[in-house]
PDB file of C-alpha atoms in Angstrom:
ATOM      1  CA  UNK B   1       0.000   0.000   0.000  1.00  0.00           C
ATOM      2  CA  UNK B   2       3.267   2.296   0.793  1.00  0.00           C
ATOM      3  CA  UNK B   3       4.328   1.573  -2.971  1.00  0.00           C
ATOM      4  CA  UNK B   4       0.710   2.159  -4.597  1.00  0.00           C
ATOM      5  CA  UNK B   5       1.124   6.170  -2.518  1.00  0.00           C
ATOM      6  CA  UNK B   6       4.513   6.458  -4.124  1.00  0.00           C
ATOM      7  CA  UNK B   7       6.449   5.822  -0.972  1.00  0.00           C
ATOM      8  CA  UNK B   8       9.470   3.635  -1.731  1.00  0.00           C
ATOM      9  CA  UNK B   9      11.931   4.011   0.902  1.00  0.00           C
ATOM     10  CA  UNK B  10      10.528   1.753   3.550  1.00  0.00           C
ATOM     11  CA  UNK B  11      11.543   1.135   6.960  1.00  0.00           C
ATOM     12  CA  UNK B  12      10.825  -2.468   8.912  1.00  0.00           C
ATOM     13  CA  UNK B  13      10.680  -2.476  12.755  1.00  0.00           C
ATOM     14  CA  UNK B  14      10.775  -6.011  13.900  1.00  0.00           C
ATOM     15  CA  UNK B  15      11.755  -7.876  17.085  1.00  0.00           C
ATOM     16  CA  UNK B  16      14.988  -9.644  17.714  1.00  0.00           C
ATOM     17  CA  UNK B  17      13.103 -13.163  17.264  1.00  0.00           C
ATOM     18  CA  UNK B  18      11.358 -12.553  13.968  1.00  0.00           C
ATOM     19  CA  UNK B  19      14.489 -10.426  12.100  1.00  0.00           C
ATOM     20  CA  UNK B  20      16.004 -13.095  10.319  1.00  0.00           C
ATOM     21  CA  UNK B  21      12.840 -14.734   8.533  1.00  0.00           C
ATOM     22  CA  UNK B  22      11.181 -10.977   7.939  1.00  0.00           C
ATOM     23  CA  UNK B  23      14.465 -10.295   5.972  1.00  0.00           C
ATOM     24  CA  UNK B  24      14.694 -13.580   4.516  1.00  0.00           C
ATOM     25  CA  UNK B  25      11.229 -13.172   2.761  1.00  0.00           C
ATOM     26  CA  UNK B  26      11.177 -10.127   2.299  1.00  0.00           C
ATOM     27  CA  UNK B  27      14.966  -8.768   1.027  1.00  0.00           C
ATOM     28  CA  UNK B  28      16.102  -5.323   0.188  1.00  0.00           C
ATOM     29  CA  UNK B  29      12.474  -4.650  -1.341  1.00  0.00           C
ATOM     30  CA  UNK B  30      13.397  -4.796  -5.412  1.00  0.00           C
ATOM     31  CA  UNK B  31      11.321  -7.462  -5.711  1.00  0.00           C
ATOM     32  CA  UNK B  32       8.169  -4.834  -4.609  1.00  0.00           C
ATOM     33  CA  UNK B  33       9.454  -2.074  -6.168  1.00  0.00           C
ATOM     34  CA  UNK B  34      11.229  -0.167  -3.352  1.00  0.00           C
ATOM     35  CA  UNK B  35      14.137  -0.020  -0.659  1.00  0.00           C
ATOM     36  CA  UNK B  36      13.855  -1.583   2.916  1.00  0.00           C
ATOM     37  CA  UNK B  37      15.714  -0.916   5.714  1.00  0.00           C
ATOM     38  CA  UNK B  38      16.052  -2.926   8.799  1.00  0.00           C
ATOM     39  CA  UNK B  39      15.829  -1.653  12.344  1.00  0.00           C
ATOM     40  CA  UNK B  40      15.584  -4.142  15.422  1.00  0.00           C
ATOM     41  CA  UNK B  41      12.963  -3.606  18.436  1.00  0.00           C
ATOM     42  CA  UNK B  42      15.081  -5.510  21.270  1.00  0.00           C
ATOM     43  CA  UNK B  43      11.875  -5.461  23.490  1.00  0.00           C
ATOM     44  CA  UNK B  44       8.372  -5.737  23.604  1.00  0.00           C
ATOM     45  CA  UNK B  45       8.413  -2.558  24.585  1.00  0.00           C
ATOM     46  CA  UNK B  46       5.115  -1.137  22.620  1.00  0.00           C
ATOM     47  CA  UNK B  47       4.369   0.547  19.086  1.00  0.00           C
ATOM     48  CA  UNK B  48       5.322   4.558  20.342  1.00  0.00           C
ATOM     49  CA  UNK B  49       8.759   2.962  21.258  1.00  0.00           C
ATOM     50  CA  UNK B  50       9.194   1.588  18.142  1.00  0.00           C
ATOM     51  CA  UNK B  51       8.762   4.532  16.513  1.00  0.00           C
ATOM     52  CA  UNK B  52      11.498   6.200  18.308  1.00  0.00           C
ATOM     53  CA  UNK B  53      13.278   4.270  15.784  1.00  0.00           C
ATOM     54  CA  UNK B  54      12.790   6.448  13.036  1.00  0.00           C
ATOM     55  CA  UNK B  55      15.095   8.670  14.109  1.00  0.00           C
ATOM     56  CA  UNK B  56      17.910   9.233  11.257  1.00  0.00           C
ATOM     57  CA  UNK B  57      15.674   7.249   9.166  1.00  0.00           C
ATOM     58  CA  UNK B  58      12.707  10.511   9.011  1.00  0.00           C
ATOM     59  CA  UNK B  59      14.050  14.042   8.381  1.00  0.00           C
ATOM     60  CA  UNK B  60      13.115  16.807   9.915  1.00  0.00           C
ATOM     61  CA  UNK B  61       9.374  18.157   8.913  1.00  0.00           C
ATOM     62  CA  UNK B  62       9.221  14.973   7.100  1.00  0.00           C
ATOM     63  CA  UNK B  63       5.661  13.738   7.171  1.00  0.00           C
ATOM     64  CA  UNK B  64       5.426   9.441   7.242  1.00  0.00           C
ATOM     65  CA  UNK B  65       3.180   6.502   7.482  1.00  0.00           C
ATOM     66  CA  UNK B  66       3.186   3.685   9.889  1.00  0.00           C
ATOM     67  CA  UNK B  67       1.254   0.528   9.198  1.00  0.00           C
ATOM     68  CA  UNK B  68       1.260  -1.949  12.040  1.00  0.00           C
ATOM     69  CA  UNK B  69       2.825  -5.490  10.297  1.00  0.00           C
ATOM     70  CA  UNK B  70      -1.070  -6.849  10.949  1.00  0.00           C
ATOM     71  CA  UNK B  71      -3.107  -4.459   9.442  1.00  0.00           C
ATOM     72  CA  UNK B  72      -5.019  -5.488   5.845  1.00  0.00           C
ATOM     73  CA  UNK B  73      -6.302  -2.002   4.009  1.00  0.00           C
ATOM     74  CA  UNK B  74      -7.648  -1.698   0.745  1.00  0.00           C
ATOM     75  CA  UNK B  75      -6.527   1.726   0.317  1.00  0.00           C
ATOM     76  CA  UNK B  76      -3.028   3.225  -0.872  1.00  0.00           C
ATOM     77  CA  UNK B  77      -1.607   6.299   1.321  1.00  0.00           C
ATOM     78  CA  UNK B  78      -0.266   9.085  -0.234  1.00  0.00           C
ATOM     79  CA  UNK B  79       3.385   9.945  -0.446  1.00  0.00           C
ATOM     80  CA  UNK B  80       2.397  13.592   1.145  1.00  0.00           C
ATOM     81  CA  UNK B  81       0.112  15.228   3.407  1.00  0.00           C
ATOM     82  CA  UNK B  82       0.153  18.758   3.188  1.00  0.00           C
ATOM     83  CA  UNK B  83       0.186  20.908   6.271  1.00  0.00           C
ATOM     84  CA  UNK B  84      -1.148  17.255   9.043  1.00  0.00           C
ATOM     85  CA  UNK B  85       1.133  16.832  11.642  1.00  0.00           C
ATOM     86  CA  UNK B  86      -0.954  13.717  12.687  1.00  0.00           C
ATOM     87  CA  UNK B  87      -3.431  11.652  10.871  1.00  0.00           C
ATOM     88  CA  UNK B  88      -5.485   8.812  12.263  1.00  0.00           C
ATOM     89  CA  UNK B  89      -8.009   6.997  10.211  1.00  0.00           C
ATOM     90  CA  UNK B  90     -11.263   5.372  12.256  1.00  0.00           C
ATOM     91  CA  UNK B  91     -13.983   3.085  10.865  1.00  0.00           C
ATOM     92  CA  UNK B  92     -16.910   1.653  12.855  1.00  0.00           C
ATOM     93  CA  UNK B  93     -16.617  -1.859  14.220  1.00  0.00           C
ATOM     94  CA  UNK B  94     -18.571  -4.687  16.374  1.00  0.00           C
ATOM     95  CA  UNK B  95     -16.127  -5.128  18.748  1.00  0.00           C
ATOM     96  CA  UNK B  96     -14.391  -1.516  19.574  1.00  0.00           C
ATOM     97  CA  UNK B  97     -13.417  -2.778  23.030  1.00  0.00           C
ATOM     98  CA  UNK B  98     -10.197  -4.431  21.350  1.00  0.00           C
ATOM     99  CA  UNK B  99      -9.006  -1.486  19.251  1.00  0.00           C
ATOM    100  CA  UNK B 100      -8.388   2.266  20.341  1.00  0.00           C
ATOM    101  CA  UNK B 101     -11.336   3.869  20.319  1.00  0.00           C
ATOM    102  CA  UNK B 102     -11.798   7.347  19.063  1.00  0.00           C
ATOM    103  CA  UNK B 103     -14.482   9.781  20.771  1.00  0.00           C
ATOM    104  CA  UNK B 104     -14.891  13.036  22.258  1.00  0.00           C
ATOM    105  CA  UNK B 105     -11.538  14.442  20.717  1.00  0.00           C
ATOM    106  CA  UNK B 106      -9.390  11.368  22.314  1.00  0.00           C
ATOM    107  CA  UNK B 107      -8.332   7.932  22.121  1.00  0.00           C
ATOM    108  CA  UNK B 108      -9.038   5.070  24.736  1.00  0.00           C
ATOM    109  CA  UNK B 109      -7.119   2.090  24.437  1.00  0.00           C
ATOM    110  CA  UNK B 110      -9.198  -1.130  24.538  1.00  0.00           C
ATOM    111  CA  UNK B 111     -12.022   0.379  26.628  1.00  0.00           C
ATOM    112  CA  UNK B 112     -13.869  -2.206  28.794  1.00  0.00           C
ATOM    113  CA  UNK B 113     -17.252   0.151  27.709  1.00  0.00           C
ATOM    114  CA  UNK B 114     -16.425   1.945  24.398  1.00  0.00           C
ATOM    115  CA  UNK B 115     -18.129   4.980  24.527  1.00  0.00           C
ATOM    116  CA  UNK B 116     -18.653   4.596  20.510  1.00  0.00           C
ATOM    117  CA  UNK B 117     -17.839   2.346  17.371  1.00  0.00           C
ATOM    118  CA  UNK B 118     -14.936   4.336  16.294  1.00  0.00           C
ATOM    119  CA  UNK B 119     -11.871   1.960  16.235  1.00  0.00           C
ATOM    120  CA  UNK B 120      -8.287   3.923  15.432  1.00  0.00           C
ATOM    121  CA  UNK B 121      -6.638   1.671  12.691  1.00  0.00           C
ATOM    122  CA  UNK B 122      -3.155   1.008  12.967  1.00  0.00           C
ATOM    123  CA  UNK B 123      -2.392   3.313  10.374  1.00  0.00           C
ATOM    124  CA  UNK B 124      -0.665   6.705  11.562  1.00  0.00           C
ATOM    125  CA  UNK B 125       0.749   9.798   9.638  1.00  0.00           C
ATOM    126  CA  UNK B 126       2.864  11.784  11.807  1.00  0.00           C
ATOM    127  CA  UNK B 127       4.927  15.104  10.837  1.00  0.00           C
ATOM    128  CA  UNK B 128       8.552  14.659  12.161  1.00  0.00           C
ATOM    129  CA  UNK B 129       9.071  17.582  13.771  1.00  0.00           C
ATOM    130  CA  UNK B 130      10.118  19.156  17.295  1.00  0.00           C
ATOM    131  CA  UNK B 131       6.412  18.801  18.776  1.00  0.00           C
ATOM    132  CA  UNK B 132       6.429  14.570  17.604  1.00  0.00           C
ATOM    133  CA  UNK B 133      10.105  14.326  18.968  1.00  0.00           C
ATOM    134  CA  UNK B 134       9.139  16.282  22.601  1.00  0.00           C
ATOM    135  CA  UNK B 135       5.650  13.983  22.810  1.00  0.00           C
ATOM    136  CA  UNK B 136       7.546  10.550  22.317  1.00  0.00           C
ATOM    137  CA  UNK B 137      10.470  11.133  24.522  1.00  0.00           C
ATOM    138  CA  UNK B 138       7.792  12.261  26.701  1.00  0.00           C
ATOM    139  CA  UNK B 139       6.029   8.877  26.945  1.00  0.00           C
ATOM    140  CA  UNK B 140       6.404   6.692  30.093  1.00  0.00           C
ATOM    141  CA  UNK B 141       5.771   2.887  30.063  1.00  0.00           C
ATOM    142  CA  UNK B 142       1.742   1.710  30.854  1.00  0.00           C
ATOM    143  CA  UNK B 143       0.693  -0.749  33.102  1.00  0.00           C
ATOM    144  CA  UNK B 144       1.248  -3.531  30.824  1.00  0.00           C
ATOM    145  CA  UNK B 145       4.662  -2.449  30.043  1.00  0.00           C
ATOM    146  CA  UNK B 146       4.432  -0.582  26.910  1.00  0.00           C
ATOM    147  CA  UNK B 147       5.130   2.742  25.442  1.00  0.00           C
ATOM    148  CA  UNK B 148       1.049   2.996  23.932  1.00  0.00           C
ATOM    149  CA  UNK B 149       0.849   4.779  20.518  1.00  0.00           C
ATOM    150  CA  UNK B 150      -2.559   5.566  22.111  1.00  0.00           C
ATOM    151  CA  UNK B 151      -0.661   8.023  24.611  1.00  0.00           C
ATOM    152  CA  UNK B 152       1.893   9.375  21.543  1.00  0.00           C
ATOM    153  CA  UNK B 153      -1.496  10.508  19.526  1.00  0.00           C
ATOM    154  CA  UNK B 154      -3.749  11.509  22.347  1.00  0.00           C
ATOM    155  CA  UNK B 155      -0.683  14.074  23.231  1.00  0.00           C
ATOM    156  CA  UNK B 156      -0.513  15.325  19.617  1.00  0.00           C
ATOM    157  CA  UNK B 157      -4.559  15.649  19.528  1.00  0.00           C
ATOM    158  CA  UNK B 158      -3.711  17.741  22.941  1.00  0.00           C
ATOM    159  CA  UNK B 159      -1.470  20.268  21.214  1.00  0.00           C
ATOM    160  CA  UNK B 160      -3.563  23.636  20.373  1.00  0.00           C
ATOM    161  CA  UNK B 161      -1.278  24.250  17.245  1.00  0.00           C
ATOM    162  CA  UNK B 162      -1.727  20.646  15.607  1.00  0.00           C
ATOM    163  CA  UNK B 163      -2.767  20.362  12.535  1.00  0.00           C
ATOM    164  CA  UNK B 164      -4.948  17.196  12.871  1.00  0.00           C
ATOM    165  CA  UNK B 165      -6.989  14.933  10.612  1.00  0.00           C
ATOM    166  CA  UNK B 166      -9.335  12.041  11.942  1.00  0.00           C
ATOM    167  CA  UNK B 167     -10.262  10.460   8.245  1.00  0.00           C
ATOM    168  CA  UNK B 168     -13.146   7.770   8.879  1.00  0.00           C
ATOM    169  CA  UNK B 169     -13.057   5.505   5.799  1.00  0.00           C
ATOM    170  CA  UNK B 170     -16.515   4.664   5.822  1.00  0.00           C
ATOM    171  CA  UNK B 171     -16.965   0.953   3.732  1.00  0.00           C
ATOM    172  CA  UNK B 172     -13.215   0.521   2.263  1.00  0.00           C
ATOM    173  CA  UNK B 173     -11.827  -2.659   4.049  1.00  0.00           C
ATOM    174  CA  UNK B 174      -9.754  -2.645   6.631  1.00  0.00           C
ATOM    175  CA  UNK B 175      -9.282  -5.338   9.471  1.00  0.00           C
ATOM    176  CA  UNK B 176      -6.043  -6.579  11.655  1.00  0.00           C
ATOM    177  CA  UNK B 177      -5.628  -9.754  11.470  1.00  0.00           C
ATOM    178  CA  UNK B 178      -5.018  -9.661  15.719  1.00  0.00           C
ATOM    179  CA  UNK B 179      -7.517 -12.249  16.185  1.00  0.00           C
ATOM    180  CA  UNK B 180      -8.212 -16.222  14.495  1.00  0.00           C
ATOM    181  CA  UNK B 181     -11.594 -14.809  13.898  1.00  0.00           C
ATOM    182  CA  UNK B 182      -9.863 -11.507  12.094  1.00  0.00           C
ATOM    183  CA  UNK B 183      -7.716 -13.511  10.627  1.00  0.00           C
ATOM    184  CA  UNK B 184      -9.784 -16.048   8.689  1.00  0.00           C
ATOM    185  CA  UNK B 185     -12.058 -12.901   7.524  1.00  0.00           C
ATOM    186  CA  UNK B 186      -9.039 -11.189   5.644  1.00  0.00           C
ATOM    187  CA  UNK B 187      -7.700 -14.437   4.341  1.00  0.00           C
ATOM    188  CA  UNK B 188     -11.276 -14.419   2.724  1.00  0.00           C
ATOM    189  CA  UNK B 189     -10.783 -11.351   0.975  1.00  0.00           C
ATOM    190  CA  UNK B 190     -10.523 -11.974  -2.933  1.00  0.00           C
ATOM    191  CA  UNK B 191      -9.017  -8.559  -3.272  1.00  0.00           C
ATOM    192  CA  UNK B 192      -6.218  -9.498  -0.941  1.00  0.00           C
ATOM    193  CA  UNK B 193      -4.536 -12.080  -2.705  1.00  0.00           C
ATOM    194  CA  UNK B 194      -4.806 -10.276  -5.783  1.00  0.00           C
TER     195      UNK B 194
END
């Protein structure tokens, strides 16, 4: 979906114990039309502290997508987004209580009682800039351990000055495949293995 946009220099973030096979199948990226590089995750440490990884990888004022490794779209992202310094797409779902859930201007993570339908797909645009740099370095592990992504955004959607866009995407397709349940459903996509 990166390549479709126009984006061809591609960065992986993988753990330690899935490196090797990620690079064996997937190479430098010529076979898909565009350059990967390799960074390594050496804990389960949560998305947000992946992403400090993209440091000397983004430059600065750079705007870039993140697609979580489990996330099936049926929409390309553009190389560009003019003037967003964050950009979160939602889409309504039967079972919010396992995604982030956008409502009210903010972001719950997995709420035991959503307070809507509105999951946050793992799909992010972020401007990398001074105000991304300050809110990430600014995270603290959650109770289970993580740096959340759900914190990283909900301080960016805090920020007066940020140029924001929630795009709901209505009936395209998207699903994780987090679940055996999600997973059979996108493996029964036609359009998928197309």
């Amino acid at each position: 979906k990166l390549v479709d946009g126009g984006i061809i220099d591609i960065l992986i973030i993988t753990g330690k114990e899935h490196m090797g096979d990620i690079v064996s199948y997937l190479g430098s990226g010529s076979d898909f039309g565009c350059n990967f590089t390799y960074k390594v995750q050496d804990e389960a440490g949560g998305i947000a502290q992946a992403l400090q990884l993209v440091e000397g990888f983004i430059g600065m004022d750079e705007f870039f997508w993140v697609i979580l490794g489990d996330n099936i779209l049926n929409f390309s992202l553009p190389e560009v987004v003019e003037e967003k310094s964050l950009v979160l797409f939602t889409k309504s779902v039967e079972d919010p209580q396992r995604f982030g859930v956008y409502s009210d201007g903010n972001i719950t993570e997995k709420p035991e009682k959503p307070k809507g339908d509105k999951a946050v797909l793992g799909v992010y645009g972020y401007k990398y800039d001074t105000h991304f740099k300050c809110a990430i370095k600014g995270l603290t592990k959650s109770e289970r351990g993580e740096v959340e992504v759900t914190d990283l955004n909900n301080k960016l959607l805090s920020l007066d000055f940020n140029v924001t866009s929630i795009i709901d995407i209505g009936e395209l397709c998207w699903s994780d495949a987090g679940t055996l349940e999600s997973y059979q459903k996108v493996n029964r996509w036609e359009w998928v293995w197309k």
